[in-house]
mmCIF file of C-alpha atoms in Angstrom:
data_model
loop_
_atom_site.group_PDB
_atom_site.id
_atom_site.type_symbol
_atom_site.label_atom_id
_atom_site.label_comp_id
_atom_site.label_asym_id
_atom_site.label_seq_id
_atom_site.Cartn_x
_atom_site.Cartn_y
_atom_site.Cartn_z
ATOM 1 C CA MET F 1051 16.926 -52.336 -17.502
ATOM 2 C CA ALA F 1052 20.263 -50.565 -17.751
ATOM 3 C CA ASN F 1053 18.473 -47.250 -18.295
ATOM 4 C CA ASN F 1054 16.361 -47.771 -15.172
ATOM 5 C CA ASP F 1055 19.506 -48.340 -13.103
ATOM 6 C CA LYS F 1056 20.782 -44.912 -14.098
ATOM 7 C CA ALA F 1057 17.498 -43.146 -13.201
ATOM 8 C CA PRO F 1058 17.223 -41.330 -9.862
ATOM 9 C CA ALA F 1059 15.763 -43.260 -6.941
ATOM 10 C CA ASP F 1060 12.479 -41.304 -6.899
ATOM 11 C CA THR F 1061 12.060 -41.799 -10.659
ATOM 12 C CA ARG F 1062 12.650 -45.563 -10.331
ATOM 13 C CA ASP F 1063 10.086 -45.724 -7.552
ATOM 14 C CA ALA F 1064 7.515 -43.925 -9.699
ATOM 15 C CA LEU F 1065 8.199 -46.254 -12.623
ATOM 16 C CA GLU F 1066 7.873 -49.301 -10.407
ATOM 17 C CA VAL F 1067 4.518 -48.075 -9.102
ATOM 18 C CA LEU F 1068 3.231 -47.448 -12.613
ATOM 19 C CA GLU F 1069 4.405 -50.843 -13.826
ATOM 20 C CA SER F 1070 2.815 -52.563 -10.831
ATOM 21 C CA GLU F 1071 -0.509 -50.800 -11.397
ATOM 22 C CA ALA F 1072 -0.417 -51.652 -15.094
ATOM 23 C CA LYS F 1073 0.134 -55.360 -14.359
ATOM 24 C CA GLU F 1074 -2.782 -55.420 -11.922
ATOM 25 C CA TRP F 1075 -5.075 -53.862 -14.521
ATOM 26 C CA GLU F 1076 -3.895 -56.347 -17.097
ATOM 27 C CA LYS F 1077 -4.859 -59.256 -14.860
ATOM 28 C CA VAL F 1078 -8.311 -57.835 -14.144
ATOM 29 C CA VAL F 1079 -9.124 -57.006 -17.749
ATOM 30 C CA LEU F 1080 -7.817 -60.281 -19.140
ATOM 31 C CA SER F 1081 -9.962 -62.208 -16.694
ATOM 32 C CA LEU F 1082 -13.078 -60.430 -18.013
ATOM 33 C CA LEU F 1083 -12.408 -60.642 -21.766
ATOM 34 C CA PRO F 1084 -13.093 -63.564 -24.103
ATOM 35 C CA SER F 1085 -10.105 -65.850 -24.555
ATOM 36 C CA SER F 1086 -10.446 -65.565 -28.330
ATOM 37 C CA LEU F 1087 -9.068 -62.019 -28.311
ATOM 38 C CA SER F 1088 -5.373 -61.551 -28.869
ATOM 39 C CA ALA F 1089 -3.668 -61.037 -25.526
ATOM 40 C CA GLU F 1090 -0.932 -59.061 -27.236
ATOM 41 C CA ILE F 1091 -3.429 -56.564 -28.711
ATOM 42 C CA ILE F 1092 -5.227 -56.169 -25.399
ATOM 43 C CA LEU F 1093 -2.024 -55.587 -23.479
ATOM 44 C CA SER F 1094 -0.806 -53.062 -26.042
ATOM 45 C CA LYS F 1095 -4.034 -51.093 -25.754
ATOM 46 C CA LEU F 1096 -3.955 -51.177 -21.962
ATOM 47 C CA TYR F 1097 -0.364 -49.990 -21.886
ATOM 48 C CA TYR F 1098 -1.174 -47.129 -24.254
ATOM 49 C CA GLU F 1099 -4.178 -45.967 -22.229
ATOM 50 C CA HIS F 1100 -2.303 -46.267 -18.958
ATOM 51 C CA THR F 1101 0.568 -44.234 -20.384
ATOM 52 C CA LEU F 1102 -1.839 -41.512 -21.516
ATOM 53 C CA ILE F 1103 -3.425 -41.309 -18.060
ATOM 54 C CA ALA F 1104 -0.021 -41.079 -16.382
ATOM 55 C CA HIS F 1105 1.112 -38.427 -18.871
ATOM 56 C CA ALA F 1106 -2.080 -36.388 -18.294
ATOM 57 C CA SER F 1107 -1.467 -36.460 -14.556
ATOM 58 C CA VAL F 1108 2.050 -35.115 -15.062
ATOM 59 C CA LEU F 1109 0.713 -32.307 -17.271
ATOM 60 C CA GLN F 1110 -1.957 -31.431 -14.714
ATOM 61 C CA ASP F 1111 0.532 -31.224 -11.855
ATOM 62 C CA ALA F 1112 2.918 -29.136 -13.947
ATOM 63 C CA GLU F 1113 0.203 -26.671 -14.965
ATOM 64 C CA ILE F 1114 -1.114 -26.346 -11.419
ATOM 65 C CA ASP F 1115 2.406 -25.633 -10.204
ATOM 66 C CA ARG F 1116 2.960 -23.059 -12.972
ATOM 67 C CA ILE F 1117 -0.286 -21.200 -12.210
ATOM 68 C CA LEU F 1118 0.431 -21.000 -8.483
ATOM 69 C CA LYS F 1119 3.954 -19.698 -9.164
ATOM 70 C CA ALA F 1120 2.772 -17.100 -11.705
ATOM 71 C CA PHE F 1121 2.613 -13.470 -10.516
ATOM 72 C CA ARG F 1122 -1.031 -13.196 -9.532
ATOM 73 C CA LEU F 1123 -1.320 -9.445 -10.235
ATOM 74 C CA ASN F 1124 -0.523 -10.136 -13.901
ATOM 75 C CA ALA F 1125 -3.509 -11.979 -15.387
ATOM 76 C CA TYR F 1126 -1.609 -12.494 -18.648
ATOM 77 C CA ALA F 1127 1.099 -14.425 -16.788
ATOM 78 C CA VAL F 1128 -1.454 -16.633 -15.047
ATOM 79 C CA LEU F 1129 -3.040 -17.552 -18.384
ATOM 80 C CA GLU F 1130 0.275 -17.625 -20.279
ATOM 81 C CA LEU F 1131 -0.883 -14.961 -22.733
ATOM 82 C CA LYS F 1132 0.691 -11.885 -24.295
ATOM 83 C CA PRO F 1133 -0.864 -8.414 -24.069
ATOM 84 C CA GLY F 1134 -3.033 -7.523 -27.036
ATOM 85 C CA VAL F 1135 -4.547 -10.962 -27.620
ATOM 86 C CA PRO F 1136 -8.224 -10.996 -28.723
ATOM 87 C CA GLU F 1137 -10.971 -12.040 -26.322
ATOM 88 C CA SER F 1138 -11.534 -15.208 -28.327
ATOM 89 C CA ASP F 1139 -7.997 -16.358 -27.453
ATOM 90 C CA ILE F 1140 -8.558 -15.553 -23.788
ATOM 91 C CA LYS F 1141 -11.706 -17.698 -23.746
ATOM 92 C CA LYS F 1142 -10.034 -20.510 -25.679
ATOM 93 C CA VAL F 1143 -6.961 -20.683 -23.447
ATOM 94 C CA TYR F 1144 -9.027 -20.411 -20.269
ATOM 95 C CA ARG F 1145 -11.317 -23.238 -21.365
ATOM 96 C CA ALA F 1146 -8.404 -25.546 -22.214
ATOM 97 C CA LYS F 1147 -6.541 -24.863 -18.993
ATOM 98 C CA SER F 1148 -9.629 -24.991 -16.785
ATOM 99 C CA LEU F 1149 -10.535 -28.409 -18.197
ATOM 100 C CA LEU F 1150 -6.990 -29.634 -17.621
ATOM 101 C CA ILE F 1151 -6.719 -28.612 -13.955
ATOM 102 C CA HIS F 1152 -10.370 -28.824 -12.898
ATOM 103 C CA PRO F 1153 -10.542 -30.212 -9.330
ATOM 104 C CA ASP F 1154 -12.877 -32.955 -10.546
ATOM 105 C CA LYS F 1155 -10.275 -34.092 -13.082
ATOM 106 C CA THR F 1156 -7.245 -34.414 -10.816
ATOM 107 C CA LYS F 1157 -6.333 -35.605 -7.334
ATOM 108 C CA ASN F 1158 -3.888 -32.744 -6.848
ATOM 109 C CA GLU F 1159 -4.803 -31.024 -3.553
ATOM 110 C CA ARG F 1160 -3.769 -27.623 -4.906
ATOM 111 C CA ALA F 1161 -6.098 -27.829 -7.910
ATOM 112 C CA PRO F 1162 -8.932 -25.775 -6.304
ATOM 113 C CA GLU F 1163 -6.602 -22.860 -5.536
ATOM 114 C CA ALA F 1164 -5.057 -22.955 -9.014
ATOM 115 C CA PHE F 1165 -8.498 -23.157 -10.604
ATOM 116 C CA ASP F 1166 -9.692 -20.103 -8.635
ATOM 117 C CA ARG F 1167 -6.647 -18.074 -9.724
ATOM 118 C CA LEU F 1168 -7.190 -19.104 -13.324
ATOM 119 C CA LYS F 1169 -10.833 -18.037 -13.170
ATOM 120 C CA LYS F 1170 -9.914 -14.703 -11.536
ATOM 121 C CA ALA F 1171 -7.331 -13.996 -14.256
ATOM 122 C CA GLN F 1172 -9.861 -14.707 -16.997
ATOM 123 C CA THR F 1173 -12.441 -12.449 -15.324
ATOM 124 C CA GLU F 1174 -9.920 -9.604 -15.042
ATOM 125 C CA LEU F 1175 -8.918 -9.817 -18.710
ATOM 126 C CA MET F 1176 -12.557 -9.841 -19.795
ATOM 127 C CA ASP F 1177 -13.130 -6.635 -17.812
ATOM 128 C CA GLU F 1178 -12.285 -3.719 -20.147
ATOM 129 C CA LYS F 1179 -11.282 -1.276 -17.402
ATOM 130 C CA HIS F 1180 -9.082 -3.736 -15.549
ATOM 131 C CA ARG F 1181 -7.447 -4.939 -18.743
ATOM 132 C CA ALA F 1182 -6.781 -1.352 -19.883
ATOM 133 C CA ASN F 1183 -5.066 -0.576 -16.566
ATOM 134 C CA LEU F 1184 -3.013 -3.763 -16.831
ATOM 135 C CA ASP F 1185 -1.973 -2.986 -20.416
ATOM 136 C CA GLU F 1186 -0.943 0.513 -19.370
ATOM 137 C CA ALA F 1187 1.179 -0.856 -16.505
ATOM 138 C CA ILE F 1188 2.881 -3.361 -18.819
ATOM 139 C CA ALA F 1189 3.578 -0.604 -21.378
ATOM 140 C CA ASP F 1190 5.107 1.574 -18.622
ATOM 141 C CA ALA F 1191 7.259 -1.360 -17.537
ATOM 142 C CA ARG F 1192 8.492 -1.814 -21.103
ATOM 143 C CA MET F 1193 9.588 1.820 -21.268
ATOM 144 C CA LEU F 1194 11.373 1.491 -17.919
ATOM 145 C CA ALA F 1195 13.184 -1.637 -19.140
ATOM 146 C CA MET F 1196 14.247 0.149 -22.331
ATOM 147 C CA ARG F 1197 15.482 3.117 -20.340
ATOM 148 C CA ASP F 1198 17.508 0.946 -17.968
ATOM 149 C CA MET F 1199 19.100 -0.938 -20.866
ATOM 150 C CA LYS F 1200 19.508 2.290 -22.893
ATOM 151 C CA LEU F 1201 17.524 0.914 -25.825
ATOM 152 C CA THR F 1202 15.169 2.413 -28.393
ATOM 153 C CA VAL F 1203 12.112 0.896 -30.068
ATOM 154 C CA ASP F 1204 14.327 0.016 -33.024
ATOM 155 C CA SER F 1205 17.041 -1.684 -30.999
ATOM 156 C CA PRO F 1206 17.453 -5.369 -31.945
ATOM 157 C CA GLU F 1207 18.075 -6.221 -28.279
ATOM 158 C CA ILE F 1208 14.348 -5.737 -27.613
ATOM 159 C CA LYS F 1209 13.736 -9.170 -29.104
ATOM 160 C CA THR F 1210 16.267 -10.920 -26.882
ATOM 161 C CA PRO F 1211 15.500 -13.101 -23.820
ATOM 162 C CA GLU F 1212 17.525 -10.664 -21.718
ATOM 163 C CA PHE F 1213 15.111 -7.845 -22.510
ATOM 164 C CA GLU F 1214 12.099 -10.116 -21.923
ATOM 165 C CA LYS F 1215 13.452 -10.926 -18.468
ATOM 166 C CA LYS F 1216 14.057 -7.249 -17.694
ATOM 167 C CA TRP F 1217 10.581 -6.370 -18.939
ATOM 168 C CA THR F 1218 9.031 -9.039 -16.726
ATOM 169 C CA GLU F 1219 10.915 -7.721 -13.696
ATOM 170 C CA LYS F 1220 9.782 -4.152 -14.375
ATOM 171 C CA THR F 1221 6.206 -5.310 -14.939
ATOM 172 C CA THR F 1222 6.203 -6.972 -11.526
ATOM 173 C CA MET F 1223 7.631 -3.813 -9.944
ATOM 174 C CA VAL F 1224 5.063 -1.512 -11.586
ATOM 175 C CA LEU F 1225 2.129 -3.755 -10.715
ATOM 176 C CA ILE F 1226 3.232 -4.023 -7.082
ATOM 177 C CA ASP F 1227 3.625 -0.240 -6.895
ATOM 178 C CA ASN F 1228 0.164 0.264 -8.409
ATOM 179 C CA GLU F 1229 -1.371 -2.217 -5.973
ATOM 180 C CA GLN F 1230 0.240 -0.524 -2.981
ATOM 181 C CA ARG F 1231 -1.002 2.854 -4.216
ATOM 182 C CA ARG F 1232 -4.497 1.436 -4.662
ATOM 183 C CA LYS F 1233 -4.462 0.059 -1.107
ATOM 184 C CA ARG F 1234 -3.294 3.395 0.306
ATOM 185 C CA GLN F 1235 -6.048 5.221 -1.542
ATOM 186 C CA LEU F 1236 -8.600 2.685 -0.357
ATOM 187 C CA LYS F 1237 -7.365 3.053 3.218
ATOM 188 C CA ALA F 1238 -7.571 6.853 3.017
ATOM 189 C CA GLN F 1239 -11.031 6.600 1.533
ATOM 190 C CA MET F 1240 -12.158 4.256 4.289
ATOM 191 C CA GLN F 1241 -10.701 6.579 6.942
ATOM 192 C CA GLU F 1242 -12.487 9.550 5.391
ATOM 193 C CA GLU F 1243 -15.705 7.589 5.216
ATOM 194 C CA GLY F 1244 -15.166 6.576 8.837
ATOM 195 C CA ARG F 1245 -14.711 10.204 9.910
ATOM 196 C CA GLU F 1246 -17.799 11.225 7.961
ATOM 197 C CA GLN F 1247 -19.771 8.396 9.490
ATOM 198 C CA ARG F 1248 -18.668 9.337 13.008
ATOM 199 C CA LYS F 1249 -19.616 12.952 12.315
ATOM 200 C CA GLN F 1250 -23.042 11.903 11.129
ATOM 201 C CA GLU F 1251 -23.461 9.652 14.164
ATOM 202 C CA GLU F 1252 -22.473 12.477 16.531
ATOM 203 C CA GLU F 1253 -24.914 14.871 14.836
ATOM 204 C CA ALA F 1254 -27.664 12.250 15.019
ATOM 205 C CA GLU F 1255 -26.907 11.691 18.719
ATOM 206 C CA ALA F 1256 -27.037 15.448 19.380
ATOM 207 C CA ARG F 1257 -30.418 15.699 17.655
ATOM 208 C CA LYS F 1258 -31.630 12.742 19.677
ATOM 209 C CA ARG F 1259 -30.567 14.369 22.964
ATOM 210 C CA LYS F 1260 -32.260 17.617 21.959
ATOM 211 C CA ARG F 1261 -35.523 15.835 21.138
ATOM 212 C CA GLN F 1262 -35.373 13.930 24.413
ATOM 213 C CA HIS F 1263 -34.785 17.142 26.338
ATOM 214 C CA GLU F 1264 -37.767 18.800 24.635
ATOM 215 C CA GLU F 1265 -39.957 15.772 25.299
ATOM 216 C CA ASP F 1266 -38.916 15.691 28.962
ATOM 217 C CA TRP F 1267 -39.558 19.419 29.288
ATOM 218 C CA GLU F 1268 -43.010 19.066 27.752
ATOM 219 C CA ALA F 1269 -43.816 15.996 29.871
ATOM 220 C CA THR F 1270 -43.132 17.959 33.112
ATOM 221 C CA ARG F 1271 -44.969 21.082 31.972
ATOM 222 C CA ASP F 1272 -48.085 20.493 34.093
ATOM 223 C CA VAL F 1273 -45.991 19.659 37.143
ATOM 224 C CA ARG F 1274 -43.983 22.830 36.765
ATOM 225 C CA ILE F 1275 -47.096 24.954 36.319
ATOM 226 C CA ASP F 1276 -48.720 23.404 39.394
ATOM 227 C CA SER F 1277 -45.566 23.961 41.424
ATOM 228 C CA TRP F 1278 -45.431 27.584 40.309
ATOM 229 C CA ARG F 1279 -49.069 28.156 41.271
ATOM 230 C CA LYS F 1280 -48.519 26.639 44.694
ATOM 231 C CA PHE F 1281 -45.483 28.818 45.169
ATOM 232 C CA GLN F 1282 -47.366 31.950 44.187
ATOM 233 C CA LYS F 1283 -50.263 31.015 46.418
ATOM 234 C CA SER F 1284 -48.047 30.365 49.407
ATOM 235 C CA LYS F 1285 -46.249 33.612 48.794
ATOM 236 C CA SER F 1286 -49.508 35.537 48.577
ATOM 237 C CA GLY F 1287 -50.877 33.926 51.760
ATOM 238 C CA GLY F 1288 -47.792 34.829 53.767
ATOM 239 C CA SER F 1289 -48.077 38.530 52.843
ATOM 240 C CA ASP F 1290 -51.735 38.717 54.052
ATOM 241 C CA ASP F 1291 -50.815 37.239 57.442
ATOM 242 C CA LYS F 1292 -48.041 39.781 57.914
ATOM 243 C CA LYS F 1293 -50.429 42.634 57.097
ATOM 244 C CA LYS F 1294 -52.995 41.353 59.588
ATOM 245 C CA LYS F 1295 -50.407 40.982 62.348
ATOM 246 C CA LYS F 1296 -49.136 44.487 61.687
ATOM 247 C CA LYS F 1297 -52.640 45.952 61.766
ATOM 248 C CA MET F 1298 -53.527 44.162 64.983
ATOM 249 C CA LYS F 1299 -50.423 45.555 66.604
ATOM 250 C CA VAL F 1300 -51.414 49.105 65.740
ATOM 251 C CA LEU F 1301 -54.897 48.670 67.256
ATOM 252 C CA GLY F 1302 -53.491 47.258 70.455
#
């Protein structure tokens, strides 16, 4: 009891909840089991199983939190793997972690998001092109870290936590830079495709107007011909009348 008094308030509350739940389960199970069984053995087994369940829940929450805090552009970090691992290790680690944090296995509300990130990381590492690009970025980051710390490949400092931290920072920087470059290229490509599409639409609209003009011209062909004939006829008739009037004037 003395140890519990020294525990933080939130820890004591959690322990009290667990103890309360365990006692309730003990009462239920004991009421269903034959009285001939040793109560001490039953209670020991219940306590052990309850402890395992509680411990599993803690592990699940911790792993979900770790995945969501991991740098999502680095699939190795999400899966807690080092570059260069074989595909068999990627599959093995993914299977273990996916079973641990599967939304059906935990009540943690963030489990679905963590599970999706885990699946995305596994998919990226199984893709040869994506993995090659990631490995290249991590290798570039390592060289940048060595340059900043003025180290060589033979320097013993490369194996220190300080270098690992620097390498991680540079990896994040390189991956962010690559992602921004990719987005800029994608934006430029989309703009170019948009301009090309607008050009094609304008050309199609021009062809449409031309066809419509030709169709309208052809549709009014007979009307225009008839109007021209009437005009010519009226013009011809007017000239004959003038000639007659002029002739009659001479005779008079």
